[in-house]
mmCIF file of C-alpha atoms in Angstrom:
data_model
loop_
_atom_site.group_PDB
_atom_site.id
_atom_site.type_symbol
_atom_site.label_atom_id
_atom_site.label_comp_id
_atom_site.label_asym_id
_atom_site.label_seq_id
_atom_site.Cartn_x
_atom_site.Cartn_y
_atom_site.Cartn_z
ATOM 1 C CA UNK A 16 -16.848 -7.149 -28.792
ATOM 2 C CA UNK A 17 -19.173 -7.215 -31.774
ATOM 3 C CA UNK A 18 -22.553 -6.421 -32.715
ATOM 4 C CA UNK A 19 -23.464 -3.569 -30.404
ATOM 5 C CA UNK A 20 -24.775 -0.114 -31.434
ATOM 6 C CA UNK A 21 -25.464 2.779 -29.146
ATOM 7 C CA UNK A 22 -27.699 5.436 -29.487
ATOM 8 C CA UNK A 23 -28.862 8.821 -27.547
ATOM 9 C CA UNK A 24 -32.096 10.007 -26.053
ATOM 10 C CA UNK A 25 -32.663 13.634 -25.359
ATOM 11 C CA UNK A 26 -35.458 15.652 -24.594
ATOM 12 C CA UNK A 27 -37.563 12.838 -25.637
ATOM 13 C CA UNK A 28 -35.913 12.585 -29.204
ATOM 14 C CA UNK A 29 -33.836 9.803 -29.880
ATOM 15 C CA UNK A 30 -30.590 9.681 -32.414
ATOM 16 C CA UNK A 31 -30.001 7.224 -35.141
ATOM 17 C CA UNK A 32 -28.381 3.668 -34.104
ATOM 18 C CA UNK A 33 -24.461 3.700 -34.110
ATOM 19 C CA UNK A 34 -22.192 0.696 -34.657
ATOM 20 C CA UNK A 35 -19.880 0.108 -31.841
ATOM 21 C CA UNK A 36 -16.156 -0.493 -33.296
ATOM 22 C CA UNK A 37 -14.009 -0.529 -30.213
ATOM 23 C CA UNK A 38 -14.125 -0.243 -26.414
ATOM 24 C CA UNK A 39 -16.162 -3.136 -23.715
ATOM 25 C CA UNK A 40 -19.218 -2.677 -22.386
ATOM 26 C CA UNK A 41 -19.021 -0.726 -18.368
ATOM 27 C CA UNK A 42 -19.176 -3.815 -15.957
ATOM 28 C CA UNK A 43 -18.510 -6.352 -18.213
ATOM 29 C CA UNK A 44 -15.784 -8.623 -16.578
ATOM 30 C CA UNK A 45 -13.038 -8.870 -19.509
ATOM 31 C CA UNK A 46 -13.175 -5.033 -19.095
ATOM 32 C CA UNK A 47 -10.315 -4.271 -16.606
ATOM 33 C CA UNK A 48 -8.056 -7.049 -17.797
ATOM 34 C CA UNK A 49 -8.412 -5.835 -21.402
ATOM 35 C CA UNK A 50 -7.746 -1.988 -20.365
ATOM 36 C CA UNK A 51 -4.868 -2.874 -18.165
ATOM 37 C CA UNK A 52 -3.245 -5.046 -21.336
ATOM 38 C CA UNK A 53 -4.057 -1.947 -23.442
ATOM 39 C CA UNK A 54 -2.317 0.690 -21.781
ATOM 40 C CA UNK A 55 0.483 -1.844 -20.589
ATOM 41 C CA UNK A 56 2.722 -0.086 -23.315
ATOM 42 C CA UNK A 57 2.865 3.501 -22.002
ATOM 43 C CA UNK A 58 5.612 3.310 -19.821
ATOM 44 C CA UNK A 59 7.748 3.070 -23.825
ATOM 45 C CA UNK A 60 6.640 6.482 -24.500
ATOM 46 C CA UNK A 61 8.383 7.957 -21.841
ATOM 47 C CA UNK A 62 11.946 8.505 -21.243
ATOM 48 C CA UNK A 63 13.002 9.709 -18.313
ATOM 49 C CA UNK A 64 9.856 8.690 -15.760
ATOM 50 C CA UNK A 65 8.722 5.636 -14.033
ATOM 51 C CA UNK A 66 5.068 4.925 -14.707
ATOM 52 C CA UNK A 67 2.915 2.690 -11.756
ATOM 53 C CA UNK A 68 -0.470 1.733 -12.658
ATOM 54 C CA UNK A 69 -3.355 0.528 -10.721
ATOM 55 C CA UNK A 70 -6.340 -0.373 -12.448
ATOM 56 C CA UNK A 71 -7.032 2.926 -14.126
ATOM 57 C CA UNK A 72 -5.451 5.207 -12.020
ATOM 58 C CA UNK A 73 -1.785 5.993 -12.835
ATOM 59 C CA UNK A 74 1.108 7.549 -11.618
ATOM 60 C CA UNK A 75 4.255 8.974 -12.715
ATOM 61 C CA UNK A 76 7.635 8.909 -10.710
ATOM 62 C CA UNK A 77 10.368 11.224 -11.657
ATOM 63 C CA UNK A 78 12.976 11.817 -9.824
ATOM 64 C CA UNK A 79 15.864 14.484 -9.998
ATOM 65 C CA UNK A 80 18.857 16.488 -7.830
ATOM 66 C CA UNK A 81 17.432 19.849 -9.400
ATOM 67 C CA UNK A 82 14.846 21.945 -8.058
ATOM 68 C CA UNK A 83 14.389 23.037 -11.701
ATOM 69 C CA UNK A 84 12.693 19.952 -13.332
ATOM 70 C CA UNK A 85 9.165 21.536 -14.600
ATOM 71 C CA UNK A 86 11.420 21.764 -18.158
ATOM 72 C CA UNK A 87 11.726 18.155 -18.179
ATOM 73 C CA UNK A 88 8.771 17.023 -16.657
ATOM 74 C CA UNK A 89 6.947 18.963 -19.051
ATOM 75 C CA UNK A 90 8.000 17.403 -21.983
ATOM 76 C CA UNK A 91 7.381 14.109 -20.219
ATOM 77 C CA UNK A 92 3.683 14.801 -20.300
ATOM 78 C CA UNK A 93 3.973 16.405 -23.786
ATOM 79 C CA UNK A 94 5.202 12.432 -24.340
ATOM 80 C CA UNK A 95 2.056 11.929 -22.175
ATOM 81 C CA UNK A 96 -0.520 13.416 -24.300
ATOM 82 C CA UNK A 97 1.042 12.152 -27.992
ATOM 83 C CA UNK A 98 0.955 8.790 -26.290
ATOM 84 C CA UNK A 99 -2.933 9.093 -25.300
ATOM 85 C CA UNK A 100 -3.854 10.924 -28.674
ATOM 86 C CA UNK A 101 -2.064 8.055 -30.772
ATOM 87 C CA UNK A 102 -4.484 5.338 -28.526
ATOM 88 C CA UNK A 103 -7.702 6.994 -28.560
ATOM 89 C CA UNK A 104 -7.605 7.900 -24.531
ATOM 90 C CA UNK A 105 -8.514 11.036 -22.837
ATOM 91 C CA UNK A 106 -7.006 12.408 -19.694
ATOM 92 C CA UNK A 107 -8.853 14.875 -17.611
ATOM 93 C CA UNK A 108 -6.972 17.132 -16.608
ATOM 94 C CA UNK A 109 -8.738 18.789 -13.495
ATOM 95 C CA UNK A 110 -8.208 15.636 -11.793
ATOM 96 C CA UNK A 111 -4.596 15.432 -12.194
ATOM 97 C CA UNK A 112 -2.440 16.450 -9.676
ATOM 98 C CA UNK A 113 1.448 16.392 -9.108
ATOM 99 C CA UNK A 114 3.499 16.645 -5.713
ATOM 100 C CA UNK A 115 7.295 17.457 -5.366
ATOM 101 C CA UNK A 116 8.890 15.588 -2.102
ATOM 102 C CA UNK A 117 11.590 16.924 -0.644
ATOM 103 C CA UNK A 118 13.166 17.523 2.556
ATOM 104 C CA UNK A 119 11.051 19.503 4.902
ATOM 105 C CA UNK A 120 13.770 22.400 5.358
ATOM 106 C CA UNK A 121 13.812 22.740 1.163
ATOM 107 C CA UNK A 122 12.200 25.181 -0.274
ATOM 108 C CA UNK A 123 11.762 25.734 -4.307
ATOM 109 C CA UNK A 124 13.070 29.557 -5.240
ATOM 110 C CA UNK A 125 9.495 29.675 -6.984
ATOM 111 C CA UNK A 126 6.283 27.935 -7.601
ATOM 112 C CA UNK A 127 6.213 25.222 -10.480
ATOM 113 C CA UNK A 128 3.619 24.839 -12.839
ATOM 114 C CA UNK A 129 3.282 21.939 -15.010
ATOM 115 C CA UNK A 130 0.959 22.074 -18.440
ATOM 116 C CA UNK A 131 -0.739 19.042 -20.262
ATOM 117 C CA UNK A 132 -2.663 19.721 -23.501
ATOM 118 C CA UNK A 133 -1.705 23.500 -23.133
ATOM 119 C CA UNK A 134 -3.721 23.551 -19.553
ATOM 120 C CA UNK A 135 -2.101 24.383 -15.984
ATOM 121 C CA UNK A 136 -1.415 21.727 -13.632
ATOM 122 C CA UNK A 137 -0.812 23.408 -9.975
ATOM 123 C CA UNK A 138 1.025 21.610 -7.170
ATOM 124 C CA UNK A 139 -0.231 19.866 -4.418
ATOM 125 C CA UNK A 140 1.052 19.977 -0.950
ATOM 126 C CA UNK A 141 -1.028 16.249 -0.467
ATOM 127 C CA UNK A 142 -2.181 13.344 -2.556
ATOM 128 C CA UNK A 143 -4.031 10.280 -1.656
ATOM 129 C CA UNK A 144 -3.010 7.623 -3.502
ATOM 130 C CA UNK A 145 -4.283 3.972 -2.895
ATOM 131 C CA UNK A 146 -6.597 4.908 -0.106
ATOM 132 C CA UNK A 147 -3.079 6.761 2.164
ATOM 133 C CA UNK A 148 -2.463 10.465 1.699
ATOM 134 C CA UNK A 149 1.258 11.153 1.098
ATOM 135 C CA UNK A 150 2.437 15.135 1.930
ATOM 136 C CA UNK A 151 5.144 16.590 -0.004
ATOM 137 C CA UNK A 152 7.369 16.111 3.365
ATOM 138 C CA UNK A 153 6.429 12.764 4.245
ATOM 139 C CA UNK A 154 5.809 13.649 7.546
ATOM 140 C CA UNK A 155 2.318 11.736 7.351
ATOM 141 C CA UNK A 156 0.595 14.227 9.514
ATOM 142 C CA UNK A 157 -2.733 15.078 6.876
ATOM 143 C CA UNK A 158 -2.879 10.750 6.710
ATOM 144 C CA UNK A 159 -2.809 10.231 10.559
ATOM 145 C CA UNK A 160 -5.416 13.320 10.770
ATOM 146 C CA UNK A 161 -7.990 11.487 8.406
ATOM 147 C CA UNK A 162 -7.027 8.333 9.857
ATOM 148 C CA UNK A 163 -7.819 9.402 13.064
ATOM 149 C CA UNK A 164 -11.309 10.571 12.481
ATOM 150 C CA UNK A 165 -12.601 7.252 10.764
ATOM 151 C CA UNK A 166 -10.837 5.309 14.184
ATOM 152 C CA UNK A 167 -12.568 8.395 16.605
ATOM 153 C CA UNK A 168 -15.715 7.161 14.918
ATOM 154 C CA UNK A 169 -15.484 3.626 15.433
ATOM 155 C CA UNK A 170 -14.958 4.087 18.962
ATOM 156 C CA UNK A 171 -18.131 6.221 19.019
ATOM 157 C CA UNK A 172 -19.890 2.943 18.000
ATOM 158 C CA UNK A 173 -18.335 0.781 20.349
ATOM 159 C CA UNK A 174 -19.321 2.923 23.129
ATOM 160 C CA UNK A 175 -22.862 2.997 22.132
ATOM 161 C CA UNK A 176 -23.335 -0.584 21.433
ATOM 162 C CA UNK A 177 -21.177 -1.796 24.042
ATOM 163 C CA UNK A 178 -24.165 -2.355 26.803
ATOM 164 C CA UNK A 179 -25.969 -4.671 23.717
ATOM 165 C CA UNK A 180 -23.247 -7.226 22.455
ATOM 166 C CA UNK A 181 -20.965 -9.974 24.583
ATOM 167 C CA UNK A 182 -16.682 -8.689 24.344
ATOM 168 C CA UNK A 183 -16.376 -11.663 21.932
ATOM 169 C CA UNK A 184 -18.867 -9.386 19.388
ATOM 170 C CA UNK A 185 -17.267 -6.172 20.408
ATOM 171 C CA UNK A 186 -13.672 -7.714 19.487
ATOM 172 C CA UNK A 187 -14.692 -8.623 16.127
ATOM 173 C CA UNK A 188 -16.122 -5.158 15.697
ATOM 174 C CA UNK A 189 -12.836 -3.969 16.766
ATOM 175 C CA UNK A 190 -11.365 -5.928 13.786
ATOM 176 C CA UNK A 191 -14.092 -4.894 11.296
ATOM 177 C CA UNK A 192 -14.320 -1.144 12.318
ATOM 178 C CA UNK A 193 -11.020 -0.277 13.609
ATOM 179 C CA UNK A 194 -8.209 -2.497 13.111
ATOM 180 C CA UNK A 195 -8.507 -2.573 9.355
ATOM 181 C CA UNK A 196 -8.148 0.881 9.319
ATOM 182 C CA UNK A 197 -5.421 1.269 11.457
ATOM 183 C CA UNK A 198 -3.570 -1.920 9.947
ATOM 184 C CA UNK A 199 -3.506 -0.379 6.083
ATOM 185 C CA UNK A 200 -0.359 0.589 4.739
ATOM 186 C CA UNK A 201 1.172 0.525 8.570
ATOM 187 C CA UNK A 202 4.215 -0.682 7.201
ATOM 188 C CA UNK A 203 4.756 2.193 5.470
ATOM 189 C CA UNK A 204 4.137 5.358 7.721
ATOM 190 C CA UNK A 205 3.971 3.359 11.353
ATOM 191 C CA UNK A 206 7.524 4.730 11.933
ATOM 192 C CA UNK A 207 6.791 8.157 11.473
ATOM 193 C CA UNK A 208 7.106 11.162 14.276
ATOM 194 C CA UNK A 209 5.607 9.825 17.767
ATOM 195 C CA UNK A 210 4.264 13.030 17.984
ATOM 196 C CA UNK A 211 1.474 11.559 15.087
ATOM 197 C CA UNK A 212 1.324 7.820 16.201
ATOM 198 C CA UNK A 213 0.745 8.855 20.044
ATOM 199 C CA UNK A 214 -3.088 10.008 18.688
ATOM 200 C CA UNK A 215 -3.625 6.822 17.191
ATOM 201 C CA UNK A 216 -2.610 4.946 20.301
ATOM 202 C CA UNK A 217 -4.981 6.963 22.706
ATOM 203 C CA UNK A 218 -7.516 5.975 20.007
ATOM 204 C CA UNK A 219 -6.662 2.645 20.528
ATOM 205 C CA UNK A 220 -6.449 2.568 24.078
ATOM 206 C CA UNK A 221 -10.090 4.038 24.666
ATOM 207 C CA UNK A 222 -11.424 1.174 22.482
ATOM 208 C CA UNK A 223 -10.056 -1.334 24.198
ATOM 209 C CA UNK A 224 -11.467 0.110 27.414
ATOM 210 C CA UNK A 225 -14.846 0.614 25.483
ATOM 211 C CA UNK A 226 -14.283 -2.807 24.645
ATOM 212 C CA UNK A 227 -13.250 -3.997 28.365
ATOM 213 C CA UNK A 228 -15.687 -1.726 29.978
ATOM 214 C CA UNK A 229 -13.015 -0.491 32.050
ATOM 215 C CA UNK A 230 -11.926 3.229 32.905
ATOM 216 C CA UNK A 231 -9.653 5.029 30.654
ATOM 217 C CA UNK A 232 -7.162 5.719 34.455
ATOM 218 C CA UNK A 233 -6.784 2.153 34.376
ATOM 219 C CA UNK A 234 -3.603 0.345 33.242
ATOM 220 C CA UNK A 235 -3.923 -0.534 29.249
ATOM 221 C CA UNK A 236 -1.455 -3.065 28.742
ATOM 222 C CA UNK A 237 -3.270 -5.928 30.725
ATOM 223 C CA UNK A 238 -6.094 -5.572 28.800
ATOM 224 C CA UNK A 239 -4.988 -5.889 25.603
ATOM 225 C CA UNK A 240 -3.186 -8.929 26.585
ATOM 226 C CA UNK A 241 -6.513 -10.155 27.917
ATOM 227 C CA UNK A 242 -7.920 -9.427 24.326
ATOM 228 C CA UNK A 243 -5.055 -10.781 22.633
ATOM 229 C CA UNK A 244 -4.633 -7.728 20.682
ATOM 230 C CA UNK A 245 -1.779 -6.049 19.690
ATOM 231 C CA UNK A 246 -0.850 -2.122 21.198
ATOM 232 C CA UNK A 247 -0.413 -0.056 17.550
ATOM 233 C CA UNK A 248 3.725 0.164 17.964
ATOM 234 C CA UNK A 249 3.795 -3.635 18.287
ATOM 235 C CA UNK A 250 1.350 -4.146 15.705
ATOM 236 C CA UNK A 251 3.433 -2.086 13.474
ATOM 237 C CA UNK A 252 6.177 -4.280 14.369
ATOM 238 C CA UNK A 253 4.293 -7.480 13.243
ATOM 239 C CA UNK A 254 3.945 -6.051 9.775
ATOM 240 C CA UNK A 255 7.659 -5.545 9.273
ATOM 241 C CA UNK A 256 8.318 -8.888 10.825
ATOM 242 C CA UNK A 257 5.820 -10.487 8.371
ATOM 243 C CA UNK A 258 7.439 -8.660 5.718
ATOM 244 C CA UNK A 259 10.853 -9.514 6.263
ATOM 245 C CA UNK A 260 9.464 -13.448 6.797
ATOM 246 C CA UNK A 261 8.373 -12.812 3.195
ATOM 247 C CA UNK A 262 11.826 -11.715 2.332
ATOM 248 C CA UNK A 263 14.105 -14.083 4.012
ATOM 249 C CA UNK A 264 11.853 -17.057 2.273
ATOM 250 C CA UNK A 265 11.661 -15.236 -0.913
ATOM 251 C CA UNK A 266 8.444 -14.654 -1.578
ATOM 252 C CA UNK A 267 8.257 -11.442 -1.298
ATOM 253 C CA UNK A 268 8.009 -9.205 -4.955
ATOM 254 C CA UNK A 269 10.987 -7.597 -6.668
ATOM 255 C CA UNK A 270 10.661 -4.092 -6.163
ATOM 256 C CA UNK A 271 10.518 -5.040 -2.723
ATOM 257 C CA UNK A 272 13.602 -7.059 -2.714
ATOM 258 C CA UNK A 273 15.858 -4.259 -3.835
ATOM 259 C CA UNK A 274 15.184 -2.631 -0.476
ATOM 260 C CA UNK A 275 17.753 -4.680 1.379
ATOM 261 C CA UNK A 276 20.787 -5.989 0.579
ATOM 262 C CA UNK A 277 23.158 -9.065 2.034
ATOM 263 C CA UNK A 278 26.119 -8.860 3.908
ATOM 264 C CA UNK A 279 27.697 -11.189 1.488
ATOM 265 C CA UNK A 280 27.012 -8.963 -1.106
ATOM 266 C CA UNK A 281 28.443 -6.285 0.457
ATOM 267 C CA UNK A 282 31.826 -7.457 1.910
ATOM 268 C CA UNK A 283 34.278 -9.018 -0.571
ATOM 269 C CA UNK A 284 36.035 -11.344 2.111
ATOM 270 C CA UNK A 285 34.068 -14.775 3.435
ATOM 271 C CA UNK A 286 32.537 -14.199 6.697
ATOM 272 C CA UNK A 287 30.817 -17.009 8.740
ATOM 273 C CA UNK A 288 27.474 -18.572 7.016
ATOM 274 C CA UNK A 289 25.024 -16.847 9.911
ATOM 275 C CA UNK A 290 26.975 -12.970 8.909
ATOM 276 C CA UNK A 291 26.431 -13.999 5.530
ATOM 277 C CA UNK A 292 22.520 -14.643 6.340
ATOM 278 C CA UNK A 293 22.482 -11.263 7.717
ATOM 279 C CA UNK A 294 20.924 -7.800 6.295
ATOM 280 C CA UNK A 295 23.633 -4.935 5.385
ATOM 281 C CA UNK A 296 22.133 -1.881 7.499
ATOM 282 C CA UNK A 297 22.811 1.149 5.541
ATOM 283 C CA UNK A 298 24.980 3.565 6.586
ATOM 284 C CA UNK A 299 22.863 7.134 6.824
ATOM 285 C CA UNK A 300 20.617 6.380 10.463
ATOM 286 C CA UNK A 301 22.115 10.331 10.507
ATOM 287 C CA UNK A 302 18.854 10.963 7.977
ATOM 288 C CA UNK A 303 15.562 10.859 10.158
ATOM 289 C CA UNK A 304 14.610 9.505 6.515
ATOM 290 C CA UNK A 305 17.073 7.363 6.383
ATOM 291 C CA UNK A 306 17.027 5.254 10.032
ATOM 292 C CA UNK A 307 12.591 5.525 9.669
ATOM 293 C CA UNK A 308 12.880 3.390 6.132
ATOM 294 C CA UNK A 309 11.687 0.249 5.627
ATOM 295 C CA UNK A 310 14.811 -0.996 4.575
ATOM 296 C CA UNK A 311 16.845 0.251 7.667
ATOM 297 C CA UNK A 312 13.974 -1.130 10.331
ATOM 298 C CA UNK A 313 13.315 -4.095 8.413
ATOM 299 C CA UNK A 314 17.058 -4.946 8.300
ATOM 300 C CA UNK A 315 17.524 -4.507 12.263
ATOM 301 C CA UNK A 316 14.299 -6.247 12.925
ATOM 302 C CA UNK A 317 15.388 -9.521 11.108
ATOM 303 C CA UNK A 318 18.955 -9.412 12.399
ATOM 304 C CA UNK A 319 17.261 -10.245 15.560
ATOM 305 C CA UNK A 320 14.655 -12.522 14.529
ATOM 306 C CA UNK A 321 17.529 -14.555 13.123
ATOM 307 C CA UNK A 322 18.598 -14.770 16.877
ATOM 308 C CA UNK A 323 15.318 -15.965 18.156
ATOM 309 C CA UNK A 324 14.238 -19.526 18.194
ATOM 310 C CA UNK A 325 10.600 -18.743 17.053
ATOM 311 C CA UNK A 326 12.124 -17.936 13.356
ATOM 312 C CA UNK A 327 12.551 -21.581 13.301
ATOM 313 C CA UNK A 328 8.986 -21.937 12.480
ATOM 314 C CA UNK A 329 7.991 -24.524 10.025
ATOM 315 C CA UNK A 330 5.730 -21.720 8.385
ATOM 316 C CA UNK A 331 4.317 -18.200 8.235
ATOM 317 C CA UNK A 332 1.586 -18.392 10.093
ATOM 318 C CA UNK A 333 3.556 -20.347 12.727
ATOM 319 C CA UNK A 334 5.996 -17.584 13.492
ATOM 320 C CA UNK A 335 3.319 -14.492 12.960
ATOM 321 C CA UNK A 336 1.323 -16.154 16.033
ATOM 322 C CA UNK A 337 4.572 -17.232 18.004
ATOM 323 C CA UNK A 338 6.030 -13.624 17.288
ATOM 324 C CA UNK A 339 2.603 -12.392 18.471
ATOM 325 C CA UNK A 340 2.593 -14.249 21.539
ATOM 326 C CA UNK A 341 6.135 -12.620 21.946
ATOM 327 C CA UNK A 342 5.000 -9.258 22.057
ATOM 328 C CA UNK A 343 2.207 -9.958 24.294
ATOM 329 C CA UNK A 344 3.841 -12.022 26.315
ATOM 330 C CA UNK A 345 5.669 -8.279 27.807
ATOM 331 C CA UNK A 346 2.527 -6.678 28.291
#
């Protein structure tokens, strides 16, 4: 960028022209690309955290066996703040938050209070990050709660346009409106307590009658095979199957990929090719964390796709709609 000057207006009076030496113009479409290169280095300032970015909002992982971290993760942010001083970047600091996960029977012997530039960071029981709101427990209660209100409201619409548009409009409303909600980040939190998921399946089900114009006594299932749409625990599985696809074709990314090991990596003597094909299925199902991961579902789930003759697809989309047709074909 070159040639640009700035200037401020106040009141009516109006400051002297300044050159502008560094930064993009707001908007401008090299913008993003050229902040994401420039603060592509920050993860080298820090030495004992993992740092994610997306666009500008950034994250930092640590992870320890110690309740008593705020030491450490302290000077990590001291790191932090040289790192942003050195690079001409400011952090505000009321919009930062932290979150400790742990297991939902731990409990720290006292709060912890984190400080960046000399100002108090508190703890946060929830976070949204990415558009899904992750609780210190990962229980996913507060993200089914939210979630539930935006799907609640869709229905509301569906109800009161239902009388005005054919099925074939109100099913792509249902897509629009609802299912996008419902279908973000599923892959993630879809496993979690029943006790959460069964509100998002009454949702569901009083759409599809809204949809059907059929009472809410009446049987679900056949009607959502009628609409060729999935019920939210089959839909969930879909995801993991398409991610697991993704993995067994290798095309899925690498931070993925560490999520689930081969047998054949695993066992030092030579099994038969299909065992060696197989996913190793970790060993702690004890944890509720544990047998809920992706890594332990996924695992399962392709074990049996593997048995199937639908995974003989010649593609993706092949074996998502044949897999589909699967699941409806029970309803």
């Amino acid at each position: 960028m070159c040639n640009r000057s700035q200037h401020v207006k106040l009141n009516g009076a109006e400051s002297s022209n300044k050159n502008i030496t560094c930064g993009v113009p707001q908007g401008s479409v090299l913008g993003p690309l050229l902040f994401i290169i420039y603060i592509n280095d920050m993860h080298k300032a820090l030495s004992n955290s993992k740092v994610f970015h997306f666009a500008d909002d950034t994250n930092l992982l640590f992870s320890s066996r110690t309740p008593k971290i705020h030491k450490m993760i302290n000077n990590e942010l001291k790191l932090l703040f040289e790192w942003l001083c050195a690079n001409r970047l400011s952090l505000n600091v009321a919009k930062t938050e932290f979150i400790i996960f742990r297991p939902p029977r731990k409990r720290l012997d006292k709060r912890v209070y984190l400080r960046l530039n000399g100002k108090k960071i508190f703890e946060s029981t929830k976070i949204k990050y990415l558009g899904i709101i992750l609780d210190n427990c990962l229980s996913w209660r507060h993200h089914i709660n939210e979630l539930s209100k935006k799907l609640n409201s869709a229905t509301g619409m569906i109800y009161k346009i239902g009388y005005f548009c054919t099925p074939k409009v109100l099913r792509s409303l249902y897509f629009s409106l609802f299912n996008s909600h419902l279908s973000y980040g599923l892959s993630v939190w879809g496993n979690c307590n029943a006790t959460y998921t069964n509100k998002l399946l009454i949702s569901q089900k009083k759409i599809i009658c809204a949809i059907s114009f059929a009472k809410y006594s009446v049987p679900s299932k056949p009607l959502f095979k009628e609409l060729n749409i999935l019920r939210f625990d089959d839909l969930y599985k879909s995801q993991i199957a398409s991610l697991m696809w993704d993995y067994d074709h290798g095309t899925l990314p690498d931070d993925l990929n560490s999520l689930f090991i081969r047998r054949s990596s695993v066992h030092s003597r030579n099994l038969r090719n299909t065992e060696n094909q197989r996913l190793y299925t970790s060993t702690y199902r004890n944890s509720r964390f544990g047998s809920n991961s992706i890594s332990q579902v996924g695992s399962i789930l392709l074990n049996e796709l593997k048995d199937m003759d639908l995974y003989q697809a010649v593609s993706k989309k092949s074996f998502m709609l044949k897999y589909k047709d699967l699941l409806l074909y029970e309803y």
